[in-house]
């Protein structure tokens, strides 16, 4: 009861400061009161942590989004993907008496979340109330995109993408960018994830690089892998996976790609301009993809970011090619390498906005 009272006081304080209207306060209180006990505990915890952001989330998101995020609708609060139907956005129903896997309950976007992962998911969705730029700017739209992709065959790694979301605005923006990008490609005529045309989170690791250079002897391949790690992090990079892989021909912004690998960079224009560290990390990641055989690379940014900083971004294509040329020199200078190694340094890197991919 003490937590209930503290949460309600936080809501009233937000109203007194003018952060929410009288109508929004009433909405937030009603939705909170209609949560079952587990949902209230989760919302109490989030309100104590994020304050006004949680109140704002309760008052302004659609009812099914709010209920999805904070209601316990299965083991550890979230059932398997696709286990429950979605409520209409203009309706709200208490779920106190619903069984764990009721088909009349809220639609849970991802299954198998641990307690800490569910906590991160809630924190990220609440933090999204501060997002004003990018392909997805509110939790309702995010919820709709996740539910839509879950309904489509072919996105088997969707749950892993969401489970890896950090519990902050950055985590929300990362998953929002990646899922928006995947949906934008899958919505194209002639592309269908069911047929393997579009994939989320495609692994790029040592095995992919070794396969690419399997015609060389083991010493040579070992040198390629080792020296790529020294020169541009290679497969030792913290995140070298492809965000979205298109395995078919597609046109983006008037340019035709045969089978591009796409990276989502949901950066905001209110932040600092492109830093050396940030662009170096992206260059290294793209270089790893290219070394593994991906020679058509697409990098998507928010339009607002490109309007603010597009002319200050480096020439990623030249930087990736320079990385690969330097690696080729390093490998061929190794006395243990007997054959002359030919690394493909002809790479196309195209920077686009999310909206250009969606067209």
mmCIF file of C-alpha atoms in Angstrom:
data_model
loop_
_atom_site.group_PDB
_atom_site.id
_atom_site.type_symbol
_atom_site.label_atom_id
_atom_site.label_comp_id
_atom_site.label_asym_id
_atom_site.label_seq_id
_atom_site.Cartn_x
_atom_site.Cartn_y
_atom_site.Cartn_z
ATOM 1 C CA UNK A 1 0.000 0.000 0.000
ATOM 2 C CA UNK A 2 2.849 2.366 0.748
ATOM 3 C CA UNK A 3 4.129 1.933 -2.819
ATOM 4 C CA UNK A 4 0.628 2.575 -4.189
ATOM 5 C CA UNK A 5 0.410 5.827 -2.260
ATOM 6 C CA UNK A 6 3.909 6.914 -3.357
ATOM 7 C CA UNK A 7 3.060 6.276 -7.003
ATOM 8 C CA UNK A 8 -0.203 8.184 -6.773
ATOM 9 C CA UNK A 9 1.555 11.098 -5.070
ATOM 10 C CA UNK A 10 4.109 11.145 -7.921
ATOM 11 C CA UNK A 11 1.247 11.382 -10.398
ATOM 12 C CA UNK A 12 -0.366 14.256 -8.518
ATOM 13 C CA UNK A 13 2.957 16.111 -8.278
ATOM 14 C CA UNK A 14 3.358 15.799 -12.056
ATOM 15 C CA UNK A 15 -0.112 17.336 -12.458
ATOM 16 C CA UNK A 16 0.676 20.147 -9.991
ATOM 17 C CA UNK A 17 3.791 21.025 -11.994
ATOM 18 C CA UNK A 18 1.756 21.094 -15.197
ATOM 19 C CA UNK A 19 3.576 18.103 -16.711
ATOM 20 C CA UNK A 20 0.266 16.321 -17.303
ATOM 21 C CA UNK A 21 -3.237 17.685 -17.762
ATOM 22 C CA UNK A 22 -6.185 16.888 -15.513
ATOM 23 C CA UNK A 23 -7.473 14.445 -18.111
ATOM 24 C CA UNK A 24 -4.078 12.778 -18.423
ATOM 25 C CA UNK A 25 -3.803 12.496 -14.635
ATOM 26 C CA UNK A 26 -7.177 10.768 -14.506
ATOM 27 C CA UNK A 27 -6.108 8.419 -17.286
ATOM 28 C CA UNK A 28 -2.846 7.537 -15.545
ATOM 29 C CA UNK A 29 -4.586 6.882 -12.214
ATOM 30 C CA UNK A 30 -7.278 4.758 -13.826
ATOM 31 C CA UNK A 31 -4.803 2.635 -15.738
ATOM 32 C CA UNK A 32 -2.616 2.190 -12.682
ATOM 33 C CA UNK A 33 -5.554 1.194 -10.486
ATOM 34 C CA UNK A 34 -6.733 -1.362 -13.032
ATOM 35 C CA UNK A 35 -3.376 -3.148 -13.122
ATOM 36 C CA UNK A 36 -3.199 -6.394 -11.214
ATOM 37 C CA UNK A 37 -0.739 -6.691 -8.336
ATOM 38 C CA UNK A 38 2.325 -7.719 -10.380
ATOM 39 C CA UNK A 39 1.729 -4.912 -12.833
ATOM 40 C CA UNK A 40 1.423 -2.398 -10.006
ATOM 41 C CA UNK A 41 4.670 -3.579 -8.450
ATOM 42 C CA UNK A 42 6.440 -3.120 -11.795
ATOM 43 C CA UNK A 43 4.974 0.346 -12.316
ATOM 44 C CA UNK A 44 5.724 1.394 -8.715
ATOM 45 C CA UNK A 45 9.347 0.427 -9.281
ATOM 46 C CA UNK A 46 9.538 2.330 -12.556
ATOM 47 C CA UNK A 47 7.867 5.430 -11.087
ATOM 48 C CA UNK A 48 10.326 5.469 -8.192
ATOM 49 C CA UNK A 49 13.158 5.243 -10.715
ATOM 50 C CA UNK A 50 12.075 7.560 -13.528
ATOM 51 C CA UNK A 51 9.408 9.762 -11.929
ATOM 52 C CA UNK A 52 7.668 12.012 -14.440
ATOM 53 C CA UNK A 53 8.623 9.837 -17.403
ATOM 54 C CA UNK A 54 6.629 6.926 -15.958
ATOM 55 C CA UNK A 55 3.635 9.182 -15.260
ATOM 56 C CA UNK A 56 3.870 10.571 -18.787
ATOM 57 C CA UNK A 57 4.013 7.033 -20.164
ATOM 58 C CA UNK A 58 0.892 5.992 -18.218
ATOM 59 C CA UNK A 59 -1.111 9.032 -19.264
ATOM 60 C CA UNK A 60 -0.236 9.319 -22.952
ATOM 61 C CA UNK A 61 0.386 5.855 -24.363
ATOM 62 C CA UNK A 62 -2.458 3.738 -25.644
ATOM 63 C CA UNK A 63 -4.075 1.454 -23.092
ATOM 64 C CA UNK A 64 -2.958 -1.795 -24.709
ATOM 65 C CA UNK A 65 0.650 -0.566 -24.834
ATOM 66 C CA UNK A 66 0.583 0.378 -21.155
ATOM 67 C CA UNK A 67 -1.024 -2.926 -20.179
ATOM 68 C CA UNK A 68 1.410 -4.915 -22.289
ATOM 69 C CA UNK A 69 4.456 -3.334 -20.703
ATOM 70 C CA UNK A 70 3.377 -3.545 -17.066
ATOM 71 C CA UNK A 71 0.891 -6.421 -16.797
ATOM 72 C CA UNK A 72 2.084 -9.895 -15.884
ATOM 73 C CA UNK A 73 0.633 -11.982 -18.710
ATOM 74 C CA UNK A 74 2.578 -15.212 -18.308
ATOM 75 C CA UNK A 75 5.612 -16.778 -16.617
ATOM 76 C CA UNK A 76 7.922 -13.978 -15.484
ATOM 77 C CA UNK A 77 5.279 -11.620 -16.808
ATOM 78 C CA UNK A 78 5.607 -12.254 -20.539
ATOM 79 C CA UNK A 79 4.432 -15.273 -22.528
ATOM 80 C CA UNK A 80 5.811 -16.695 -25.748
ATOM 81 C CA UNK A 81 5.637 -14.692 -28.962
ATOM 82 C CA UNK A 82 2.191 -14.668 -30.437
ATOM 83 C CA UNK A 83 0.524 -16.164 -27.386
ATOM 84 C CA UNK A 84 -2.069 -13.457 -26.859
ATOM 85 C CA UNK A 85 -4.306 -11.195 -28.906
ATOM 86 C CA UNK A 86 -4.153 -7.411 -28.968
ATOM 87 C CA UNK A 87 -6.674 -5.012 -27.426
ATOM 88 C CA UNK A 88 -8.153 -2.181 -29.422
ATOM 89 C CA UNK A 89 -6.316 1.090 -28.785
ATOM 90 C CA UNK A 90 -9.435 2.889 -27.477
ATOM 91 C CA UNK A 91 -10.322 0.200 -24.946
ATOM 92 C CA UNK A 92 -8.902 -0.794 -21.617
ATOM 93 C CA UNK A 93 -9.770 -3.891 -19.600
ATOM 94 C CA UNK A 94 -8.398 -5.052 -16.265
ATOM 95 C CA UNK A 95 -6.580 -8.368 -16.453
ATOM 96 C CA UNK A 96 -6.705 -9.315 -12.777
ATOM 97 C CA UNK A 97 -8.744 -12.431 -13.460
ATOM 98 C CA UNK A 98 -7.197 -13.462 -16.768
ATOM 99 C CA UNK A 99 -5.305 -16.760 -16.837
ATOM 100 C CA UNK A 100 -1.600 -16.508 -17.718
ATOM 101 C CA UNK A 101 -2.019 -17.322 -21.415
ATOM 102 C CA UNK A 102 -5.464 -15.870 -22.085
ATOM 103 C CA UNK A 103 -6.115 -14.972 -25.700
ATOM 104 C CA UNK A 104 -8.153 -11.991 -24.469
ATOM 105 C CA UNK A 105 -5.215 -10.387 -22.694
ATOM 106 C CA UNK A 106 -2.648 -7.898 -23.941
ATOM 107 C CA UNK A 107 -0.275 -8.759 -26.716
ATOM 108 C CA UNK A 108 3.203 -9.366 -25.293
ATOM 109 C CA UNK A 109 5.901 -8.472 -27.816
ATOM 110 C CA UNK A 110 8.560 -10.999 -26.837
ATOM 111 C CA UNK A 111 8.744 -14.262 -24.970
ATOM 112 C CA UNK A 112 11.143 -15.822 -22.519
ATOM 113 C CA UNK A 113 12.300 -12.635 -20.848
ATOM 114 C CA UNK A 114 14.184 -13.005 -17.618
ATOM 115 C CA UNK A 115 13.298 -10.661 -14.763
ATOM 116 C CA UNK A 116 16.215 -8.352 -15.593
ATOM 117 C CA UNK A 117 15.370 -8.339 -19.323
ATOM 118 C CA UNK A 118 11.754 -7.518 -18.603
ATOM 119 C CA UNK A 119 12.904 -4.711 -16.326
ATOM 120 C CA UNK A 120 15.130 -3.333 -19.101
ATOM 121 C CA UNK A 121 12.256 -3.563 -21.563
ATOM 122 C CA UNK A 122 9.981 -1.539 -19.270
ATOM 123 C CA UNK A 123 12.676 1.064 -18.615
ATOM 124 C CA UNK A 124 13.407 1.483 -22.319
ATOM 125 C CA UNK A 125 9.747 1.938 -23.229
ATOM 126 C CA UNK A 126 9.256 4.530 -20.495
ATOM 127 C CA UNK A 127 12.437 6.338 -21.581
ATOM 128 C CA UNK A 128 11.032 6.548 -25.123
ATOM 129 C CA UNK A 129 8.766 9.399 -24.014
ATOM 130 C CA UNK A 130 11.837 11.639 -24.500
ATOM 131 C CA UNK A 131 12.439 10.491 -28.094
ATOM 132 C CA UNK A 132 11.486 13.113 -30.692
ATOM 133 C CA UNK A 133 13.490 12.053 -33.765
ATOM 134 C CA UNK A 134 14.084 8.905 -35.729
ATOM 135 C CA UNK A 135 11.965 6.303 -37.515
ATOM 136 C CA UNK A 136 9.921 5.475 -34.378
ATOM 137 C CA UNK A 137 9.327 8.181 -31.773
ATOM 138 C CA UNK A 138 6.765 6.761 -29.360
ATOM 139 C CA UNK A 139 6.091 3.482 -27.537
ATOM 140 C CA UNK A 140 2.736 2.880 -29.236
ATOM 141 C CA UNK A 141 4.306 2.841 -32.689
ATOM 142 C CA UNK A 142 7.140 0.690 -31.365
ATOM 143 C CA UNK A 143 4.627 -1.779 -29.944
ATOM 144 C CA UNK A 144 2.761 -1.896 -33.268
ATOM 145 C CA UNK A 145 5.935 -2.559 -35.272
ATOM 146 C CA UNK A 146 7.101 -5.326 -32.928
ATOM 147 C CA UNK A 147 3.658 -6.955 -32.963
ATOM 148 C CA UNK A 148 3.500 -6.657 -36.764
ATOM 149 C CA UNK A 149 6.893 -8.308 -37.274
ATOM 150 C CA UNK A 150 5.967 -11.020 -34.779
ATOM 151 C CA UNK A 151 2.912 -11.815 -36.909
ATOM 152 C CA UNK A 152 5.095 -12.271 -40.000
ATOM 153 C CA UNK A 153 6.937 -15.491 -40.718
ATOM 154 C CA UNK A 154 10.685 -15.239 -41.155
ATOM 155 C CA UNK A 155 11.700 -12.983 -38.264
ATOM 156 C CA UNK A 156 12.790 -15.741 -35.904
ATOM 157 C CA UNK A 157 15.471 -13.546 -34.310
ATOM 158 C CA UNK A 158 13.011 -10.812 -33.324
ATOM 159 C CA UNK A 159 12.855 -12.017 -29.726
ATOM 160 C CA UNK A 160 16.659 -11.938 -29.437
ATOM 161 C CA UNK A 161 16.720 -8.395 -30.825
ATOM 162 C CA UNK A 162 14.250 -7.179 -28.215
ATOM 163 C CA UNK A 163 15.785 -9.178 -25.377
ATOM 164 C CA UNK A 164 19.117 -7.432 -25.971
ATOM 165 C CA UNK A 165 17.566 -3.978 -25.534
ATOM 166 C CA UNK A 166 19.240 -1.917 -22.818
ATOM 167 C CA UNK A 167 16.941 -0.245 -20.321
ATOM 168 C CA UNK A 168 17.265 3.323 -21.522
ATOM 169 C CA UNK A 169 16.508 5.678 -24.402
ATOM 170 C CA UNK A 170 19.525 4.366 -26.307
ATOM 171 C CA UNK A 171 18.175 0.808 -26.077
ATOM 172 C CA UNK A 172 14.775 1.895 -27.343
ATOM 173 C CA UNK A 173 16.298 3.760 -30.286
ATOM 174 C CA UNK A 174 18.551 0.846 -31.237
ATOM 175 C CA UNK A 175 15.710 -1.663 -31.464
ATOM 176 C CA UNK A 176 13.366 0.909 -33.006
ATOM 177 C CA UNK A 177 15.854 1.584 -35.806
ATOM 178 C CA UNK A 178 16.608 -2.065 -36.526
ATOM 179 C CA UNK A 179 12.992 -3.234 -36.533
ATOM 180 C CA UNK A 180 11.830 -0.252 -38.593
ATOM 181 C CA UNK A 181 14.554 -1.015 -41.127
ATOM 182 C CA UNK A 182 13.560 -4.693 -41.314
ATOM 183 C CA UNK A 183 9.881 -3.839 -41.730
ATOM 184 C CA UNK A 184 10.645 -1.233 -44.396
ATOM 185 C CA UNK A 185 12.500 -3.785 -46.519
ATOM 186 C CA UNK A 186 9.929 -6.529 -45.931
ATOM 187 C CA UNK A 187 7.125 -4.166 -46.977
ATOM 188 C CA UNK A 188 8.718 -3.787 -50.404
ATOM 189 C CA UNK A 189 7.065 -5.507 -53.349
ATOM 190 C CA UNK A 190 8.980 -8.664 -54.208
ATOM 191 C CA UNK A 191 10.613 -9.034 -50.788
ATOM 192 C CA UNK A 192 9.303 -11.521 -48.239
ATOM 193 C CA UNK A 193 11.010 -12.602 -45.021
ATOM 194 C CA UNK A 194 9.154 -15.919 -45.261
ATOM 195 C CA UNK A 195 11.340 -16.722 -48.255
ATOM 196 C CA UNK A 196 14.534 -15.570 -46.562
ATOM 197 C CA UNK A 197 14.607 -12.266 -48.444
ATOM 198 C CA UNK A 198 14.970 -10.212 -45.245
ATOM 199 C CA UNK A 199 16.761 -11.262 -42.050
ATOM 200 C CA UNK A 200 17.386 -9.642 -38.658
ATOM 201 C CA UNK A 201 20.688 -9.923 -36.774
ATOM 202 C CA UNK A 202 22.785 -11.981 -39.167
ATOM 203 C CA UNK A 203 25.973 -13.276 -37.554
ATOM 204 C CA UNK A 204 29.305 -12.124 -38.932
ATOM 205 C CA UNK A 205 32.057 -14.067 -37.221
ATOM 206 C CA UNK A 206 35.329 -15.825 -37.757
ATOM 207 C CA UNK A 207 33.673 -18.730 -39.566
ATOM 208 C CA UNK A 208 32.222 -16.384 -42.215
ATOM 209 C CA UNK A 209 35.666 -14.867 -42.851
ATOM 210 C CA UNK A 210 37.297 -18.288 -43.000
ATOM 211 C CA UNK A 211 34.672 -19.470 -45.482
ATOM 212 C CA UNK A 212 35.311 -16.423 -47.641
ATOM 213 C CA UNK A 213 39.042 -17.289 -47.892
ATOM 214 C CA UNK A 214 38.804 -21.083 -47.752
ATOM 215 C CA UNK A 215 40.782 -21.435 -50.979
ATOM 216 C CA UNK A 216 43.925 -20.371 -49.099
ATOM 217 C CA UNK A 217 45.914 -22.558 -46.705
ATOM 218 C CA UNK A 218 45.328 -22.453 -42.949
ATOM 219 C CA UNK A 219 48.337 -20.235 -42.190
ATOM 220 C CA UNK A 220 47.112 -17.644 -44.649
ATOM 221 C CA UNK A 221 43.544 -17.682 -43.347
ATOM 222 C CA UNK A 222 44.815 -17.431 -39.773
ATOM 223 C CA UNK A 223 46.858 -14.390 -40.771
ATOM 224 C CA UNK A 224 43.811 -12.745 -42.344
ATOM 225 C CA UNK A 225 41.714 -13.278 -39.229
ATOM 226 C CA UNK A 226 44.461 -12.245 -36.787
ATOM 227 C CA UNK A 227 45.580 -9.158 -38.678
ATOM 228 C CA UNK A 228 42.014 -7.958 -39.247
ATOM 229 C CA UNK A 229 41.610 -7.991 -35.474
ATOM 230 C CA UNK A 230 44.749 -5.877 -35.097
ATOM 231 C CA UNK A 231 43.906 -3.441 -37.879
ATOM 232 C CA UNK A 232 40.148 -2.921 -37.452
ATOM 233 C CA UNK A 233 38.996 -5.110 -34.573
ATOM 234 C CA UNK A 234 37.606 -7.745 -36.941
ATOM 235 C CA UNK A 235 35.486 -10.451 -35.340
ATOM 236 C CA UNK A 236 36.669 -9.342 -31.895
ATOM 237 C CA UNK A 237 34.549 -6.209 -32.250
ATOM 238 C CA UNK A 238 31.816 -5.921 -29.636
ATOM 239 C CA UNK A 239 29.099 -6.036 -32.283
ATOM 240 C CA UNK A 240 29.924 -7.123 -35.807
ATOM 241 C CA UNK A 241 26.526 -8.663 -36.702
ATOM 242 C CA UNK A 242 24.550 -7.303 -39.643
ATOM 243 C CA UNK A 243 21.420 -5.520 -38.388
ATOM 244 C CA UNK A 244 19.329 -6.333 -41.471
ATOM 245 C CA UNK A 245 20.385 -8.519 -44.403
ATOM 246 C CA UNK A 246 18.495 -8.400 -47.689
ATOM 247 C CA UNK A 247 19.035 -11.504 -49.794
ATOM 248 C CA UNK A 248 17.462 -10.187 -52.971
ATOM 249 C CA UNK A 249 17.652 -7.275 -55.361
ATOM 250 C CA UNK A 250 16.275 -4.040 -53.948
ATOM 251 C CA UNK A 251 16.296 -0.387 -54.943
ATOM 252 C CA UNK A 252 17.029 2.270 -52.350
ATOM 253 C CA UNK A 253 16.939 5.962 -53.201
ATOM 254 C CA UNK A 254 17.293 5.238 -56.918
ATOM 255 C CA UNK A 255 20.219 2.838 -56.508
ATOM 256 C CA UNK A 256 19.854 -0.891 -57.164
ATOM 257 C CA UNK A 257 21.540 -3.345 -54.807
ATOM 258 C CA UNK A 258 21.895 -7.053 -55.449
ATOM 259 C CA UNK A 259 22.010 -8.244 -51.830
ATOM 260 C CA UNK A 260 22.855 -5.448 -49.380
ATOM 261 C CA UNK A 261 23.761 -5.615 -45.706
ATOM 262 C CA UNK A 262 22.204 -2.766 -43.747
ATOM 263 C CA UNK A 263 23.273 -1.007 -40.556
ATOM 264 C CA UNK A 264 20.911 1.089 -38.430
ATOM 265 C CA UNK A 265 22.350 4.210 -36.801
ATOM 266 C CA UNK A 266 19.481 5.903 -34.977
ATOM 267 C CA UNK A 267 21.499 8.915 -33.851
ATOM 268 C CA UNK A 268 19.888 12.186 -32.787
ATOM 269 C CA UNK A 269 20.641 15.643 -34.158
ATOM 270 C CA UNK A 270 20.580 17.160 -30.671
ATOM 271 C CA UNK A 271 23.652 15.188 -29.692
ATOM 272 C CA UNK A 272 27.270 15.916 -30.574
ATOM 273 C CA UNK A 273 28.412 15.873 -34.200
ATOM 274 C CA UNK A 274 30.021 12.733 -35.603
ATOM 275 C CA UNK A 275 32.996 11.971 -33.404
ATOM 276 C CA UNK A 276 36.205 10.297 -34.464
ATOM 277 C CA UNK A 277 35.524 7.460 -32.079
ATOM 278 C CA UNK A 278 31.949 6.942 -33.287
ATOM 279 C CA UNK A 279 32.736 6.928 -36.966
ATOM 280 C CA UNK A 280 35.858 4.815 -36.489
ATOM 281 C CA UNK A 281 33.780 2.158 -34.757
ATOM 282 C CA UNK A 282 31.276 2.155 -37.602
ATOM 283 C CA UNK A 283 34.060 2.015 -40.186
ATOM 284 C CA UNK A 284 35.590 -0.992 -38.443
ATOM 285 C CA UNK A 285 32.252 -2.778 -38.320
ATOM 286 C CA UNK A 286 31.620 -2.189 -42.018
ATOM 287 C CA UNK A 287 35.164 -3.353 -42.784
ATOM 288 C CA UNK A 288 34.481 -6.646 -41.001
ATOM 289 C CA UNK A 289 31.332 -7.151 -43.052
ATOM 290 C CA UNK A 290 33.234 -6.448 -46.248
ATOM 291 C CA UNK A 291 36.015 -8.856 -45.290
ATOM 292 C CA UNK A 292 33.366 -11.555 -44.795
ATOM 293 C CA UNK A 293 32.091 -11.000 -48.344
ATOM 294 C CA UNK A 294 29.467 -8.275 -47.951
ATOM 295 C CA UNK A 295 30.381 -5.731 -50.611
ATOM 296 C CA UNK A 296 27.106 -3.724 -50.747
ATOM 297 C CA UNK A 297 26.641 -1.868 -47.482
ATOM 298 C CA UNK A 298 23.791 0.474 -46.568
ATOM 299 C CA UNK A 299 23.882 2.699 -43.470
ATOM 300 C CA UNK A 300 20.568 4.268 -42.403
ATOM 301 C CA UNK A 301 20.381 7.424 -40.258
ATOM 302 C CA UNK A 302 17.406 9.562 -39.205
ATOM 303 C CA UNK A 303 16.678 12.319 -41.692
ATOM 304 C CA UNK A 304 17.053 14.886 -38.911
ATOM 305 C CA UNK A 305 20.575 13.666 -38.222
ATOM 306 C CA UNK A 306 21.591 13.792 -41.887
ATOM 307 C CA UNK A 307 20.124 17.287 -42.236
ATOM 308 C CA UNK A 308 22.246 18.433 -39.285
ATOM 309 C CA UNK A 309 25.461 16.486 -39.800
ATOM 310 C CA UNK A 310 25.341 14.696 -43.139
ATOM 311 C CA UNK A 311 28.038 16.906 -44.636
ATOM 312 C CA UNK A 312 30.297 16.163 -41.655
ATOM 313 C CA UNK A 313 30.168 12.389 -41.941
ATOM 314 C CA UNK A 314 33.344 10.820 -43.320
ATOM 315 C CA UNK A 315 33.569 8.999 -46.636
ATOM 316 C CA UNK A 316 32.870 5.538 -45.224
ATOM 317 C CA UNK A 317 33.447 3.827 -48.551
ATOM 318 C CA UNK A 318 36.984 5.179 -48.889
ATOM 319 C CA UNK A 319 37.756 4.406 -45.245
ATOM 320 C CA UNK A 320 36.557 0.811 -45.554
ATOM 321 C CA UNK A 321 38.528 0.299 -48.758
ATOM 322 C CA UNK A 322 41.629 1.748 -47.086
ATOM 323 C CA UNK A 323 41.173 -0.674 -44.179
ATOM 324 C CA UNK A 324 40.960 -3.630 -46.535
ATOM 325 C CA UNK A 325 43.911 -2.496 -48.640
ATOM 326 C CA UNK A 326 46.003 -2.083 -45.498
ATOM 327 C CA UNK A 327 44.996 -5.540 -44.325
ATOM 328 C CA UNK A 328 45.997 -7.028 -47.669
ATOM 329 C CA UNK A 329 49.435 -5.413 -47.377
ATOM 330 C CA UNK A 330 49.858 -6.673 -43.826
ATOM 331 C CA UNK A 331 48.958 -10.249 -44.747
ATOM 332 C CA UNK A 332 51.176 -10.350 -47.821
ATOM 333 C CA UNK A 333 54.085 -8.988 -45.773
ATOM 334 C CA UNK A 334 53.792 -11.874 -43.297
ATOM 335 C CA UNK A 335 56.705 -14.343 -43.840
ATOM 336 C CA UNK A 336 54.425 -17.261 -42.905
ATOM 337 C CA UNK A 337 52.079 -16.480 -45.788
ATOM 338 C CA UNK A 338 53.258 -18.320 -48.899
ATOM 339 C CA UNK A 339 50.550 -17.298 -51.381
ATOM 340 C CA UNK A 340 49.756 -13.796 -52.537
ATOM 341 C CA UNK A 341 46.441 -12.892 -50.958
ATOM 342 C CA UNK A 342 43.830 -10.980 -52.912
ATOM 343 C CA UNK A 343 41.273 -9.304 -50.658
ATOM 344 C CA UNK A 344 38.296 -7.727 -52.380
ATOM 345 C CA UNK A 345 38.609 -4.004 -51.732
ATOM 346 C CA UNK A 346 35.865 -2.940 -54.148
ATOM 347 C CA UNK A 347 33.094 -2.063 -51.695
ATOM 348 C CA UNK A 348 30.020 0.130 -52.048
ATOM 349 C CA UNK A 349 28.904 2.007 -48.906
ATOM 350 C CA UNK A 350 25.731 4.079 -49.238
ATOM 351 C CA UNK A 351 24.364 6.421 -46.556
ATOM 352 C CA UNK A 352 20.584 6.911 -46.598
ATOM 353 C CA UNK A 353 17.792 8.038 -44.307
ATOM 354 C CA UNK A 354 15.263 5.610 -42.840
ATOM 355 C CA UNK A 355 12.556 7.347 -44.862
ATOM 356 C CA UNK A 356 14.426 6.660 -48.101
ATOM 357 C CA UNK A 357 14.486 2.952 -47.293
ATOM 358 C CA UNK A 358 10.783 2.971 -46.530
ATOM 359 C CA UNK A 359 9.772 4.451 -49.888
#
